[in-house]
Amino acid sequence: MSIRLTSGGRLIDRSAPIDFTFNGKHLRGFAGDTLASALLANGQMLVGRSFKYHRPRGIVASGAEEPNALVNLGQGARAEPNQRATTTELFDGLQARSQNHWPSLEFDVGVLNNYAARLLPGGFYYKTFIHPRAAWKHLFEPIIRQTAGLGAAPKDRDADRYEQVYAFCDLLVVGGGVAGLHAALVAARAGARVWLVEQSAHWGGRAPVDGDMIDALPAADWVNATVAELAGMANVTLRARTMAAGVYDHGYVLLDERLADHTPGDGRPRHRLWRMRAARIIAATGAIERPLSFAGNDVPGVMLASALRDYLVNWAVSPGQRTVVVTNNDDAYRTAIALHQAGQTVVAVIDARDQADGALPAQARALGIRVETGKAIARVKGGKHVTGVEVCRQTGDGTISRFLACNAVAMSGGWSPVVHLYSHCGGKLIWDEAGAMFRPDAAHPPITQDGSAMVIGAGAANGALREAIADADAQVRIALKAVGIKPKKSAVPRQDLPDEAALQPVWIMPQAAGVGLRAKVWLDYQNDVKVSDVQLAAREGYGSVEHAKRYTTLGMATDQGKISNINGLAVLAEALNEPVPQVGTTTFRPPYTPVPLGALAGEARGEIFQPLRKTPMDGWHAAQGATFEPVGLWRRPYCYPRPGETPRQAVAREVKNTRQALGLLDASTLGKIIVKGPDAGRFLDMLYTNVMSSLPVGRCRYGLMCNEQGFLSDDGVMARIDDDTWLCHTTSGGADRIHGWMEDWLQCEWWDWQVFTANVTEHYAQIAVVGPNARKLLERLGGMEVSQDALPFMAWADGSLAGFGCRVYRISFSGELSYEIAVPASQGAAFWQACHDAGASLGAMPYGTEALHVMRAEKGFIMIGDETDGTVTPQDLGLDWAVSKKKADFLGKRGQERSHLTSPDRWKLVGFETLDGSVIPEGAYVIAQGSNANGQRHVQGRVTSTYRSPTLGRGIAMGLLLRGPERMGEVVSFNTVDGSTVQARVVGPVFYDRDGEKQNV
Amino acid sequence: MSDAISLMTEAGSDGFAKVRQIGPLGMITLRAKAGTKGLRAAVKAATGCALPDQRQIITSGDCAAGWMSPDETLLILPHAGVAAALRRIDHDLKGQHHLAVDVSDARAVFRIEGPKADQVLRKLCPVDFDRLEPGELRRTRAAQVAAAFWKDDSGFSLMCFRSVAGYVGDLLHVSAQPGSEL
Amino acid sequence: MLLLICPYCGVAAEETELAPGGEAHLKRFGPGSSDAEFEAYLFARKNPKGVHFERWRHAYGCGKWFLAARCTATLEVFGTYPAQTSGPPDDIIDRIKARRPDWKGFA
Ligand SMILES: [Zn+2]
């Protein structure tokens, strides 16, 4: 039973008790506790169940590497699954629930999987995903879904807020241990802009726990002094609780700062994601201890030796009063010594090496601790907690030499440098034979924009497990020089460390463990991957490390294999009879530990999830209860339903009213680009398929733009303003794109042409005044001549209406008498209101985009994005009249000459009239005879615009049909989703006022 | 009637920096290649400011001239003075290839003030504020839209397109929320 | 995420402030060109692993297009330069040769 000791605990404040619950049970800890230390202090060793076999699982580690102690934290709008108890700081009222068990943590039905392990071998998921499909869907998945899974997904909207911030520095030091602190200090004293981040709430890393001396000071004192100096420097930013999640190209690093995880609801953002751009990155991320692979190494009470030491020293928690230490190195003796000094019983140190004569083993022996060399643990006894270990020879097959009763096991298989940040952007690793570990290969670092090393390892993360400060000193000087900062000469702080003898790699314990033991040796605790699974993968041919990973799911759990990967690789290497470096590692990918989705979204949620563009009249539309639709990022009124009206009824009314009286449309979103200069006409002739240079001043002309492929890209009405100035109207969504397109050609191809452009779209509010009463309204507003003679169809004029300075275009997209009036945007709402006021007795009504669409379809006008999809030419749409045959060149001309575009077998624009008057479903295809190899019906055309025409009282449509214009009068069949067909007659695309008389009155 | 300028909603603020929308300001986009004869004089006449260098904004009373690109200058002046300024520019640059156009109503301008005003923008713009030069006009993005800002003694002026004024106003307020100081 | 210096305004712009424009220094073929020339203009791209020349627009900045010489494998940037040129300038070529002695040169 784990307990809190009556004294000690460098991080806890015994005068500040904290109440929390675990599975509804009321428990008490202290300020400074993590959830893990508080659970252990309350004797709660069992904290969860494993993913596949639902084996009882206890706390193994003390930090970010923890694979087992995952809990559901909080509830309702603050529920968060899969939170590591080891990195969760305790706060008053914390509510945690264990996960992945049913009905209870103590009694779990899913544990039956454990007894059915024979049926769920390694590769089970892999194989059943492949075949037989039916078995997966109908047999395995339903069973597994019942019992598997991690935490419960939160159901409520997240109550917290998150934010992102951009930051920049010369040197980002990741890791607030002694190596990182020293590196930051050297850089800071040299005047560099330094950031130092530490994932935990505490500075100093392991050194204060291990009792190191630095420059004759206890490590904790040295840490405090260094942090104090750094904190006092203006060029230094210190951030604890900040995890470097990933390193990306050119020094971009995501830092996840946990602001209020431990103070929920205090008004601060819960997390803040720093989007850091660092000229250089020092990865002083330390090292993670590896488990040893012996049977029953997953029984609660078996912990990493360093973690057990952490609990003891930092939180005064003793996970077991009788502990067996098992190791292949000297470092674990620190745990034995610490236990002894805290008055706990060390039953024995089981050392796999034949000799243990270093300073630490000597010290342990001197304290009276029994040390057994050349020994191994054959098997841990116990179910929900350790009751003892069976000891055997490391070199043997597991023949038991004795039984040792104990209730905790501290294991150490050596250390693995945390090389994640070094590896994210392609830094290479080398295998360090002496330390049996992968460490950064300084000859092959990740590269930044100047071609030099972007990330530099320092301290334990660089493989310098012992002389971390000296290594950090050397590395930070390299980093500073690379960014042109000269470090000051200074002595390297001296770390007084006992000598340590070499570790002996031990990948399976005992060395010749039989199959019975190997099947109980856990590598990946969270995903239940055993030594036997990796060996099976190797036998079945999954020899590549990436294949073996996916086959066994080793390292694929939420901990991403921080403690299991190297052991797994070594077992795979052994099974393949290859050296470890040849097998290599799997790819390290960000994030280092999970980042909340909320932090990745930052401010982009709710109302500001994305920009919403509003016209100057938007407030009026909203007040009228308009139904909006998105057009690009704009919101435009779709229609203006009146009380009791459906949107469809509103659209019909708006169309009829516009055709019979007067409609007003907010057309402000229309793109408006000014093109000016001596070469503007020549430029526009290249851009548009027809001739624009010949347009007289004061007149308008409809034009088409194509890409170099010859496909239609945009359309709009051009107005010639003066001798060297044109104003191009683009589609609503197209203004920025077309402006960029113009600038591209002007800057990159015809840079000697004298042309300037300006996108003035948003400077103007534009109102379409449409219908038989349009001219009457303008006359009522008064101020300029708008008669057919003064302002004929396709002309424009500057003037004023009702006192508003304006430009009036006589253009029509509806087929009716129509004026489009542009006023400065700041006067748009007032002018819009003036039109409604003056037009009330003329039957003025606003109409929305749907009425606009219906009316343009009735007139057979094409719409970019409906009739076009990037594969349609003007000729396909019968717009040959707008494509110049005389011009030597224009963008798209050469493309349109390609054989398949000139073929008579193109799908071309026609109109369709259903025989029964119904509306052809959107997206419907014209079916042809026969079907293709996939059994899909051959098609010969498709509908592009389809509406119910209130004017004609029936369905109308435009579409593309194979040789369409040659087939007038033919009846074709459209498919529908329900399998039936709709018959329609091929007709011309103009359904209303074929001669265009109404717009020209 | 024609002076019925619709002000966008005045935004209050209770955040750690004061955020409000100002304007409308008069703004002219003046495009002309560097070295265009009369350009210097035209800018001076319209704003009282010298021609700004790369990324520079020069202010003079209510007016300013900002470097937008190698061949674009932004002229800021009182809204009512735009038409006269345009006439003056066209006169000064007669015969020279240029484009001067009123963009006053295409823009919205915000003021972000207070000792921590920069923190509001650090959350929105991928810009190294520590290295911002005095009198620098920085074109960038604010979250998902184009923006430009410059700094003076009491804070920042930030301009964006008119259609996204609501979005940008909300962004600024969210970023300035109390409790989220950096 | 790339960081490129806009040669017009001198800003070190991050990728989110830029719009990509594909391969640089393409020669336009219009009416009168052969099918092979036109096909190459429209579709044939070098897509090298190594030294590459690209178009970028400082879309959220000065709005200008510029060109970048970059290693597609290591993301090392050899330099950026204005777009008004049909080939990379000498100083850029020299810098690439210094960093990549095996480079075959711009073709
Ligand atoms: Zn630029």
mmCIF file with all atom_site columns, N, CA and C and ligand atoms in Angstrom, chain B residues 54-55 67-70 139, chain C residues 4-13 17-18 57-66, ligand 1:
data_model
loop_
_atom_site.group_PDB
_atom_site.id
_atom_site.type_symbol
_atom_site.label_atom_id
_atom_site.label_alt_id
_atom_site.label_comp_id
_atom_site.label_asym_id
_atom_site.label_entity_id
_atom_site.label_seq_id
_atom_site.pdbx_PDB_ins_code
_atom_site.Cartn_x
_atom_site.Cartn_y
_atom_site.Cartn_z
_atom_site.occupancy
_atom_site.B_iso_or_equiv
_atom_site.pdbx_formal_charge
_atom_site.auth_seq_id
_atom_site.auth_comp_id
_atom_site.auth_asym_id
_atom_site.auth_atom_id
_atom_site.pdbx_PDB_model_num
ATOM   1  N  N  . GLN B 1 54  ? 10.579 52.743 -47.617 1.00 0.00 ? 54  GLN B N  1
ATOM   2  C  CA . GLN B 1 54  ? 10.095 51.362 -47.466 1.00 0.00 ? 54  GLN B CA 1
ATOM   3  C  C  . GLN B 1 54  ? 9.515  51.116 -46.059 1.00 0.00 ? 54  GLN B C  1
ATOM   4  N  N  . ARG B 1 55  ? 8.294  50.658 -45.983 1.00 0.00 ? 55  ARG B N  1
ATOM   5  C  CA . ARG B 1 55  ? 7.575  50.272 -44.755 1.00 0.00 ? 55  ARG B CA 1
ATOM   6  C  C  . ARG B 1 55  ? 7.356  51.436 -43.783 1.00 0.00 ? 55  ARG B C  1
ATOM   7  N  N  . TRP B 1 67  ? 3.916  53.879 -46.831 1.00 0.00 ? 67  TRP B N  1
ATOM   8  C  CA . TRP B 1 67  ? 4.488  53.043 -47.902 1.00 0.00 ? 67  TRP B CA 1
ATOM   9  C  C  . TRP B 1 67  ? 3.740  51.712 -47.920 1.00 0.00 ? 67  TRP B C  1
ATOM   10 N  N  . MET B 1 68  ? 3.054  51.424 -49.007 1.00 0.00 ? 68  MET B N  1
ATOM   11 C  CA . MET B 1 68  ? 2.281  50.182 -49.092 1.00 0.00 ? 68  MET B CA 1
ATOM   12 C  C  . MET B 1 68  ? 3.006  49.144 -49.927 1.00 0.00 ? 68  MET B C  1
ATOM   13 N  N  . SER B 1 69  ? 3.706  49.595 -50.940 1.00 0.00 ? 69  SER B N  1
ATOM   14 C  CA . SER B 1 69  ? 4.486  48.707 -51.797 1.00 0.00 ? 69  SER B CA 1
ATOM   15 C  C  . SER B 1 69  ? 5.398  49.631 -52.605 1.00 0.00 ? 69  SER B C  1
ATOM   16 N  N  . PRO B 1 70  ? 6.319  49.066 -53.389 1.00 0.00 ? 70  PRO B N  1
ATOM   17 C  CA . PRO B 1 70  ? 7.247  49.957 -54.094 1.00 0.00 ? 70  PRO B CA 1
ATOM   18 C  C  . PRO B 1 70  ? 6.549  50.956 -55.008 1.00 0.00 ? 70  PRO B C  1
ATOM   19 N  N  . ARG B 1 139 ? 2.119  45.795 -43.058 1.00 0.00 ? 139 ARG B N  1
ATOM   20 C  CA . ARG B 1 139 ? 0.990  45.084 -43.690 1.00 0.00 ? 139 ARG B CA 1
ATOM   21 C  C  . ARG B 1 139 ? 1.142  43.617 -43.356 1.00 0.00 ? 139 ARG B C  1
ATOM   22 N  N  . LEU C 2 4   ? 10.048 33.423 -45.628 1.00 0.00 ? 4   LEU C N  1
ATOM   23 C  CA . LEU C 2 4   ? 10.740 33.949 -46.804 1.00 0.00 ? 4   LEU C CA 1
ATOM   24 C  C  . LEU C 2 4   ? 10.785 35.472 -46.712 1.00 0.00 ? 4   LEU C C  1
ATOM   25 N  N  . ILE C 2 5   ? 11.902 36.032 -47.128 1.00 0.00 ? 5   ILE C N  1
ATOM   26 C  CA . ILE C 2 5   ? 12.043 37.491 -47.065 1.00 0.00 ? 5   ILE C CA 1
ATOM   27 C  C  . ILE C 2 5   ? 11.533 38.089 -48.377 1.00 0.00 ? 5   ILE C C  1
ATOM   28 N  N  . CYS C 2 6   ? 10.528 38.948 -48.262 1.00 0.00 ? 6   CYS C N  1
ATOM   29 C  CA . CYS C 2 6   ? 10.003 39.617 -49.452 1.00 0.00 ? 6   CYS C CA 1
ATOM   30 C  C  . CYS C 2 6   ? 11.029 40.646 -49.911 1.00 0.00 ? 6   CYS C C  1
ATOM   31 N  N  . PRO C 2 7   ? 11.501 40.516 -51.133 1.00 0.00 ? 7   PRO C N  1
ATOM   32 C  CA . PRO C 2 7   ? 12.550 41.447 -51.583 1.00 0.00 ? 7   PRO C CA 1
ATOM   33 C  C  . PRO C 2 7   ? 12.035 42.872 -51.796 1.00 0.00 ? 7   PRO C C  1
ATOM   34 N  N  . TYR C 2 8   ? 10.737 43.054 -51.812 1.00 0.00 ? 8   TYR C N  1
ATOM   35 C  CA . TYR C 2 8   ? 10.194 44.396 -52.037 1.00 0.00 ? 8   TYR C CA 1
ATOM   36 C  C  . TYR C 2 8   ? 10.078 45.167 -50.739 1.00 0.00 ? 8   TYR C C  1
ATOM   37 N  N  . CYS C 2 9   ? 9.563  44.512 -49.693 1.00 0.00 ? 9   CYS C N  1
ATOM   38 C  CA . CYS C 2 9   ? 9.370  45.267 -48.464 1.00 0.00 ? 9   CYS C CA 1
ATOM   39 C  C  . CYS C 2 9   ? 10.319 44.833 -47.360 1.00 0.00 ? 9   CYS C C  1
ATOM   40 N  N  . GLY C 2 10  ? 11.132 43.806 -47.613 1.00 0.00 ? 10  GLY C N  1
ATOM   41 C  CA . GLY C 2 10  ? 12.138 43.417 -46.641 1.00 0.00 ? 10  GLY C CA 1
ATOM   42 C  C  . GLY C 2 10  ? 11.593 42.680 -45.437 1.00 0.00 ? 10  GLY C C  1
ATOM   43 N  N  . VAL C 2 11  ? 10.313 42.341 -45.480 1.00 0.00 ? 11  VAL C N  1
ATOM   44 C  CA . VAL C 2 11  ? 9.698  41.644 -44.355 1.00 0.00 ? 11  VAL C CA 1
ATOM   45 C  C  . VAL C 2 11  ? 10.011 40.149 -44.450 1.00 0.00 ? 11  VAL C C  1
ATOM   46 N  N  . ALA C 2 12  ? 10.386 39.557 -43.313 1.00 0.00 ? 12  ALA C N  1
ATOM   47 C  CA . ALA C 2 12  ? 10.498 38.098 -43.258 1.00 0.00 ? 12  ALA C CA 1
ATOM   48 C  C  . ALA C 2 12  ? 9.088  37.568 -43.025 1.00 0.00 ? 12  ALA C C  1
ATOM   49 N  N  . ALA C 2 13  ? 8.461  37.149 -44.104 1.00 0.00 ? 13  ALA C N  1
ATOM   50 C  CA . ALA C 2 13  ? 7.046  36.779 -44.026 1.00 0.00 ? 13  ALA C CA 1
ATOM   51 C  C  . ALA C 2 13  ? 6.915  35.286 -43.831 1.00 0.00 ? 13  ALA C C  1
ATOM   52 N  N  . GLU C 2 17  ? 1.403  34.287 -44.692 1.00 0.00 ? 17  GLU C N  1
ATOM   53 C  CA . GLU C 2 17  ? 1.247  35.625 -45.277 1.00 0.00 ? 17  GLU C CA 1
ATOM   54 C  C  . GLU C 2 17  ? 1.498  35.605 -46.775 1.00 0.00 ? 17  GLU C C  1
ATOM   55 N  N  . LEU C 2 18  ? 1.839  34.442 -47.286 1.00 0.00 ? 18  LEU C N  1
ATOM   56 C  CA . LEU C 2 18  ? 2.228  34.319 -48.687 1.00 0.00 ? 18  LEU C CA 1
ATOM   57 C  C  . LEU C 2 18  ? 1.243  33.440 -49.443 1.00 0.00 ? 18  LEU C C  1
ATOM   58 N  N  . ARG C 2 57  ? 3.712  35.078 -53.729 1.00 0.00 ? 57  ARG C N  1
ATOM   59 C  CA . ARG C 2 57  ? 3.161  36.432 -53.663 1.00 0.00 ? 57  ARG C CA 1
ATOM   60 C  C  . ARG C 2 57  ? 3.038  36.842 -52.196 1.00 0.00 ? 57  ARG C C  1
ATOM   61 N  N  . HIS C 2 58  ? 3.518  38.016 -51.894 1.00 0.00 ? 58  HIS C N  1
ATOM   62 C  CA . HIS C 2 58  ? 3.376  38.536 -50.535 1.00 0.00 ? 58  HIS C CA 1
ATOM   63 C  C  . HIS C 2 58  ? 1.935  39.015 -50.371 1.00 0.00 ? 58  HIS C C  1
ATOM   64 N  N  . ALA C 2 59  ? 1.045  38.026 -50.311 1.00 0.00 ? 59  ALA C N  1
ATOM   65 C  CA . ALA C 2 59  ? -0.382 38.293 -50.446 1.00 0.00 ? 59  ALA C CA 1
ATOM   66 C  C  . ALA C 2 59  ? -0.934 39.143 -49.303 1.00 0.00 ? 59  ALA C C  1
ATOM   67 N  N  . TYR C 2 60  ? -0.486 38.881 -48.069 1.00 0.00 ? 60  TYR C N  1
ATOM   68 C  CA . TYR C 2 60  ? -0.960 39.672 -46.928 1.00 0.00 ? 60  TYR C CA 1
ATOM   69 C  C  . TYR C 2 60  ? -0.005 40.821 -46.609 1.00 0.00 ? 60  TYR C C  1
ATOM   70 N  N  . GLY C 2 61  ? 0.868  41.129 -47.563 1.00 0.00 ? 61  GLY C N  1
ATOM   71 C  CA . GLY C 2 61  ? 1.785  42.240 -47.345 1.00 0.00 ? 61  GLY C CA 1
ATOM   72 C  C  . GLY C 2 61  ? 1.683  43.216 -48.491 1.00 0.00 ? 61  GLY C C  1
ATOM   73 N  N  . CYS C 2 62  ? 2.780  43.399 -49.214 1.00 0.00 ? 62  CYS C N  1
ATOM   74 C  CA . CYS C 2 62  ? 2.819  44.421 -50.258 1.00 0.00 ? 62  CYS C CA 1
ATOM   75 C  C  . CYS C 2 62  ? 2.091  43.972 -51.526 1.00 0.00 ? 62  CYS C C  1
ATOM   76 N  N  . GLY C 2 63  ? 1.690  42.704 -51.596 1.00 0.00 ? 63  GLY C N  1
ATOM   77 C  CA . GLY C 2 63  ? 0.931  42.247 -52.763 1.00 0.00 ? 63  GLY C CA 1
ATOM   78 C  C  . GLY C 2 63  ? 1.795  41.908 -53.963 1.00 0.00 ? 63  GLY C C  1
ATOM   79 N  N  . LYS C 2 64  ? 3.099  41.985 -53.799 1.00 0.00 ? 64  LYS C N  1
ATOM   80 C  CA . LYS C 2 64  ? 3.978  41.754 -54.944 1.00 0.00 ? 64  LYS C CA 1
ATOM   81 C  C  . LYS C 2 64  ? 4.387  40.285 -55.058 1.00 0.00 ? 64  LYS C C  1
ATOM   82 N  N  . TRP C 2 65  ? 4.569  39.879 -56.291 1.00 0.00 ? 65  TRP C N  1
ATOM   83 C  CA . TRP C 2 65  ? 5.112  38.547 -56.552 1.00 0.00 ? 65  TRP C CA 1
ATOM   84 C  C  . TRP C 2 65  ? 6.637  38.616 -56.467 1.00 0.00 ? 65  TRP C C  1
ATOM   85 N  N  . PHE C 2 66  ? 7.228  37.606 -55.847 1.00 0.00 ? 66  PHE C N  1
ATOM   86 C  CA . PHE C 2 66  ? 8.680  37.515 -55.866 1.00 0.00 ? 66  PHE C CA 1
ATOM   87 C  C  . PHE C 2 66  ? 9.062  36.064 -56.116 1.00 0.00 ? 66  PHE C C  1
HETATM 88 ZN ZN . ZN  D 3 .   ? 6.391  42.399 -49.548 1.00 0.00 ? 1   ZN  D ZN 1
#
